[in-house]
XYZ file of C-alpha atoms in Angstrom:
374
model
C -18.617 16.157 275.055
C -16.421 13.241 274.331
C -13.293 10.934 275.737
C -12.276 7.198 275.567
C -14.685 4.730 277.051
C -14.788 1.028 277.121
C -18.086 -0.835 274.941
C -19.655 -3.738 275.762
C -20.359 -5.714 272.306
C -23.965 -7.169 271.984
C -22.760 -10.337 269.704
C -19.330 -11.413 270.851
C -19.573 -9.652 274.526
C -16.236 -8.777 274.515
C -15.256 -5.196 275.612
C -13.751 -2.668 273.071
C -12.357 0.957 273.514
C -14.159 3.391 271.515
C -13.846 7.378 271.152
C -17.212 8.452 272.613
C -19.102 12.177 271.005
C -22.179 13.245 273.002
C -24.264 15.165 270.648
C -27.631 16.940 271.109
C -29.747 13.657 270.179
C -27.292 10.527 269.778
C -23.909 9.756 271.233
C -21.546 8.627 268.370
C -18.458 6.321 268.725
C -15.567 6.165 266.854
C -12.350 3.484 266.807
C -9.972 7.037 267.403
C -10.121 10.775 268.102
C -9.810 11.701 264.503
C -13.441 10.745 263.870
C -12.366 8.711 260.649
C -13.808 5.116 261.353
C -17.565 5.579 262.948
C -18.618 2.165 264.677
C -22.361 3.255 265.586
C -24.444 5.644 267.338
C -26.829 5.735 270.588
C -29.576 7.255 269.915
C -31.235 9.676 272.789
C -34.983 10.458 273.401
C -36.961 11.759 276.382
C -37.598 7.954 277.088
C -33.722 7.007 277.499
C -32.146 6.390 280.834
C -28.839 6.323 282.038
C -27.944 4.278 285.613
C -25.010 3.383 287.090
C -24.299 -0.456 287.614
C -21.841 -2.538 289.772
C -18.644 -3.601 288.719
C -18.471 -6.809 287.166
C -15.950 -8.778 284.392
C -13.433 -6.963 285.911
C -14.551 -3.547 284.936
C -15.317 -0.725 286.962
C -16.662 2.531 286.778
C -19.928 0.935 285.182
C -23.319 2.622 283.610
C -26.014 1.585 281.651
C -27.866 3.457 278.789
C -31.453 2.219 277.748
C -33.123 3.515 274.747
C -35.791 1.973 272.937
C -33.775 0.133 270.641
C -30.412 -1.499 272.885
C -29.299 -1.534 275.888
C -25.351 -0.314 276.090
C -23.145 -1.344 278.715
C -20.252 1.208 279.056
C -17.408 1.359 281.288
C -15.493 4.550 282.099
C -11.673 5.292 282.999
C -12.709 6.629 286.294
C -15.729 7.564 288.866
C -15.437 11.338 288.174
C -15.711 10.569 283.925
C -18.316 8.415 285.039
C -20.483 10.905 286.983
C -19.962 13.363 284.328
C -21.282 11.272 281.812
C -24.357 10.317 283.751
C -24.681 13.978 284.241
C -24.418 15.060 280.550
C -26.474 12.239 278.959
C -29.454 12.826 281.671
C -29.578 16.558 280.630
C -29.552 15.783 277.577
C -32.130 13.746 277.898
C -34.271 16.028 279.754
C -33.568 19.117 277.214
C -35.271 16.274 274.829
C -38.032 15.428 277.177
C -38.997 19.766 277.452
C -38.016 19.690 273.644
C -35.661 22.691 274.922
C -33.119 24.051 272.363
C -29.561 22.164 272.663
C -26.919 23.303 274.968
C -25.126 24.595 271.834
C -27.901 27.159 270.805
C -28.103 28.385 274.559
C -24.340 28.832 274.904
C -24.604 30.635 271.824
C -27.046 32.670 272.959
C -25.292 33.614 276.176
C -22.397 34.360 274.535
C -24.173 37.163 272.231
C -26.159 38.259 275.222
C -22.988 38.806 277.388
C -21.719 40.710 274.666
C -23.879 42.839 274.175
C -24.411 43.603 277.962
C -20.651 44.128 277.902
C -20.969 46.606 275.128
C -23.690 48.003 276.644
C -21.764 48.390 280.083
C -18.494 49.656 278.038
C -20.889 52.302 276.804
C -21.970 53.247 279.980
C -19.090 53.346 281.455
C -17.650 55.691 279.001
C -20.570 58.300 279.329
C -20.006 57.526 283.519
C -16.487 58.878 282.795
C -17.453 61.660 280.581
C -20.253 62.996 283.481
C -17.449 62.372 286.062
C -15.047 64.203 284.393
C -17.569 67.376 283.765
C -18.612 67.178 287.041
C -14.690 67.667 287.905
C -14.525 70.673 285.823
C -17.412 71.778 287.600
C -16.067 71.323 290.904
C -12.808 72.963 289.687
C -14.867 76.044 288.826
C -16.857 76.187 292.003
C -13.644 75.710 294.145
C -12.092 78.854 291.812
C -15.414 80.355 292.516
C -15.044 79.890 296.384
C -11.455 80.820 296.164
C -12.510 84.222 295.198
C -15.130 84.790 297.100
C -12.660 83.830 299.913
C -10.036 86.683 298.798
C -12.941 89.187 298.102
C -13.987 88.230 302.024
C -10.658 88.748 303.436
C -9.888 91.945 301.646
C -13.723 92.969 302.818
C -13.127 92.764 306.508
C -10.859 91.050 308.829
C -13.455 90.673 311.334
C -14.982 88.038 309.365
C -11.459 86.061 308.836
C -12.689 83.341 311.433
C -15.813 82.739 310.230
C -14.674 82.548 306.697
C -11.902 80.541 307.807
C -14.116 78.080 309.372
C -16.420 78.214 306.249
C -13.116 77.408 304.183
C -12.283 74.535 306.230
C -15.632 72.785 306.044
C -16.059 73.263 302.437
C -12.261 72.006 302.334
C -13.511 68.854 304.366
C -16.103 68.350 302.108
C -14.145 68.623 299.295
C -11.596 66.221 300.892
C -14.528 63.916 301.321
C -16.002 64.310 297.569
C -12.537 64.023 296.203
C -12.242 60.586 298.282
C -15.062 59.640 297.557
C -14.416 60.301 293.566
C -11.076 58.686 294.124
C -12.938 55.343 295.357
C -15.476 55.763 292.209
C -12.369 56.393 289.990
C -10.684 53.478 291.521
C -13.405 50.961 290.622
C -14.288 52.647 287.771
C -10.075 51.878 286.383
C -10.734 48.342 287.559
C -14.005 47.887 285.788
C -12.169 49.627 282.781
C -9.396 47.530 282.867
C -11.720 44.219 282.948
C -13.676 45.667 280.327
C -10.106 46.529 278.485
C -8.461 43.109 278.844
C -12.098 41.747 277.030
C -11.884 44.448 274.830
C -8.131 42.958 274.171
C -9.336 39.613 273.494
C -12.353 41.007 271.154
C -9.279 43.220 269.302
C -7.031 39.985 268.891
C -9.940 37.962 267.559
C -10.881 41.218 264.738
C -7.157 41.317 263.986
C -7.346 37.308 263.112
C -10.389 37.673 260.854
C -8.437 40.804 259.410
C -5.530 38.675 258.766
C -7.942 35.853 257.301
C -9.859 38.444 255.096
C -6.149 39.716 253.665
C -5.087 36.203 252.713
C -8.493 35.732 251.357
C -7.869 38.996 249.569
C -4.284 38.023 248.191
C -5.698 34.942 246.920
C -8.209 36.994 244.698
C -5.248 38.991 243.296
C -3.551 35.652 242.480
C -6.776 34.301 240.960
C -7.089 37.555 238.962
C -3.203 37.410 238.116
C -3.751 33.756 236.931
C -6.941 34.884 234.734
C -4.675 37.710 233.190
C -2.071 35.102 232.608
C -4.387 32.762 230.840
C -5.929 35.478 228.895
C -2.398 36.443 227.814
C -2.057 32.777 226.646
C -5.183 32.433 224.916
C -4.042 35.802 223.080
C -0.711 34.393 222.357
C -2.293 31.122 221.187
C -4.858 33.290 218.819
C -1.920 34.988 217.275
C 0.257 32.007 216.583
C -2.998 29.912 215.194
C -3.207 33.177 212.983
C 0.446 32.962 211.844
C 0.019 29.377 211.087
C -2.830 30.211 208.818
C -1.171 32.537 206.890
C 1.950 30.223 206.888
C -0.463 27.596 205.610
C -2.062 29.914 202.837
C 1.747 30.774 201.756
C 2.746 26.731 201.482
C -0.662 26.172 199.822
C 0.292 28.849 197.385
C 3.960 27.496 197.087
C 2.146 23.940 196.759
C -0.189 25.455 193.654
C 3.220 26.532 191.889
C 4.817 23.862 192.590
C 2.057 21.984 191.025
C 1.638 24.422 187.870
C 5.802 23.593 187.928
C 5.321 20.267 187.487
C 2.618 20.429 184.962
C 4.914 22.343 182.945
C 7.913 19.936 183.713
C 5.189 16.753 182.956
C 4.477 18.813 179.510
C 8.390 18.894 178.658
C 8.987 15.751 179.648
C 6.232 14.129 177.631
C 7.668 16.654 174.477
C 11.494 15.112 175.315
C 9.708 11.394 175.627
C 7.923 12.193 171.972
C 11.527 12.992 170.676
C 13.056 10.246 172.523
C 10.701 7.581 171.183
C 10.979 9.335 167.309
C 14.899 9.118 167.590
C 14.580 5.686 169.128
C 12.596 4.675 165.808
C 15.272 6.322 163.875
C 17.961 4.545 165.244
C 15.215 1.384 164.883
C 15.497 2.232 161.154
C 18.900 2.632 160.768
C 19.680 -0.465 163.036
C 17.584 -2.280 160.245
C 19.387 -0.691 157.537
C 22.631 -1.672 159.006
C 21.682 -5.270 159.561
C 20.837 -5.064 155.957
C 23.805 -3.704 154.921
C 25.603 -6.566 157.347
C 23.764 -9.101 155.573
C 24.836 -7.553 152.161
C 28.249 -7.564 153.244
C 28.210 -11.067 154.269
C 26.624 -12.183 150.774
C 29.441 -10.210 149.155
C 31.756 -11.612 151.040
C 30.801 -15.116 150.340
C 30.930 -14.472 146.579
C 34.403 -12.499 146.997
C 35.085 -15.959 148.505
C 34.137 -18.064 145.645
C 35.842 -15.971 143.227
C 39.289 -16.079 145.012
C 39.309 -19.655 144.908
C 38.181 -19.662 141.396
C 41.528 -17.160 140.629
C 43.325 -19.437 142.986
C 42.537 -21.914 140.883
C 43.399 -20.063 137.796
C 46.716 -18.935 139.378
C 47.336 -22.544 140.134
C 46.594 -23.344 136.503
C 49.045 -20.601 135.158
C 51.576 -21.589 137.448
C 51.584 -25.086 135.986
C 51.584 -24.214 132.247
C 54.703 -21.620 133.198
C 56.672 -24.301 134.598
C 56.014 -26.683 132.008
C 56.987 -24.043 129.407
C 60.104 -22.984 131.468
C 61.052 -26.753 131.798
C 60.321 -27.530 128.053
C 61.496 -24.310 126.339
C 62.288 -21.415 128.745
C 61.187 -18.919 126.058
C 57.429 -18.166 126.213
C 56.431 -16.164 128.787
C 53.125 -15.913 130.211
C 50.948 -12.820 130.703
C 50.777 -13.167 134.952
C 47.443 -12.037 136.375
C 47.112 -8.856 137.857
C 47.629 -7.746 141.840
C 46.911 -10.720 144.288
C 45.227 -8.061 146.898
C 41.798 -8.787 147.893
C 39.094 -6.367 146.318
C 35.742 -5.787 147.991
C 32.779 -7.182 146.143
C 29.270 -5.261 146.714
C 25.791 -5.583 145.419
C 27.049 -3.596 142.513
C 30.104 -5.512 141.590
C 33.836 -5.030 142.633
C 34.020 -2.123 145.366
C 35.871 0.608 145.010
C 37.391 0.813 148.045
C 39.601 -1.597 150.482
C 38.814 -2.812 153.929
C 40.550 0.683 155.110
C 38.301 2.606 153.729
C 35.455 0.435 154.502
C 36.386 0.771 158.506
C 36.689 4.031 158.111
C 33.214 4.698 156.833
C 32.013 2.049 159.395
C 33.348 4.496 162.176
C 31.687 7.171 160.704
C 28.025 5.573 160.324
C 28.903 4.627 164.079
C 29.804 8.335 164.991
C 26.545 9.487 163.428
C 24.495 7.165 165.448
C 25.954 8.112 168.255
C 25.330 11.507 167.880
C 21.650 10.811 166.785
C 20.656 9.070 170.275
C-alpha cells in the first residue's frame, strides 16, 4: 500500500507531505513517488500500535503510529484513506505478532494454488466433455437400435403397434428429457469453458509477452555474437597488418644496412679524394712558394735592370754631350752610338733572352697549369 500523506516533524513540529510505502515490517516515506529521495523509515513489530486522533492544528484525518522508538503523527487526505491505512497497519502488526508470512507471499501462494486449481478444472472439464461426447454417441447408437427394433416390431405385427407407439413415445419423452438435461449441462459447461477460455487467453497473452521477450533476448545474443565475430575479424586484420608492418620493417632495416654499407664505401672514396686533395694542395703550396721565389727574383732582377738603365741613361747623356761638342766644334768625327734603347729583362743568370711579352705569355702558361692541377 502507498500514497501521499502529511507527517509532523519531531524537531521543528512542522507538517510535510511525504509519499508513504507500507512494507511487511516497515513504513518508508519519500519526498515523491519516484522513490529517489528517501527521508526515513517507521519500524513495525508486534508491539506497534496505530490509533486515530482528533483533528488539531488545522489538520484532519489524523492518526498516530507508536513503536518502541518514536511516535509519528500522520494526516491522511480523507477518512477513507485514514481507515485503509489504519487497517493495513493493524493487519501488518497482527501478522508480525503471529509471525505469519507476509501478504505478498500469501498472495503469490494463492495465485499459484488458483492457477493449479484452474488447470485441474480445465482438465476435468475436458474429461467431462469427452465423457459427454462418448455418452452422446452411445445414445445415438441406442436410438438407432431402438429405431430398428421398432421397425422390426411394426413389420412383425400390427396388433403391437399401439404398444410400440406408446413405448416409442415414452422413449422419445425420456430422450427429450435427457436431451434437455444434457442441453442445460452443455450450456453450463459452455459458460464455464468461456470463463476458462478468457482466463486462458490472458495466460496466453502473458506467454506471448514472455516469448517476445525471449525473442528479443535471442536477437540481442545474435547481435553480441555478430559483434564478437566482427571483433575477431578486426583482430585478424590487425594481426595481418602487424605481420606486414614487421615485413616492411625488415625490408627497411635491410635497405638501411645497404645504405650504411654504401655510406661506408662513399666515406672510403671521400677519404681517398680528401687525400688526393691534400696532396694537390701541398703541390699547389709548393708551386706557390716557387712562384713567390720567382716573383722575388723578378723584383731583384727588375731592380738590377733599373740600376743598369740609369747607368745607360747616364752614359747616353755623356755620349750626347760629347756628340754635341764634337759637332759644334768640328762636325767631322761621328761617334759610335750605343745600341737600341729597348729595355731588356735581367734574370739571376744575367740578361734575359726574352722580352716582356714573352714573359707575360709564360706567366699565363704557368697560371693555366696551376688551375689544371687544382
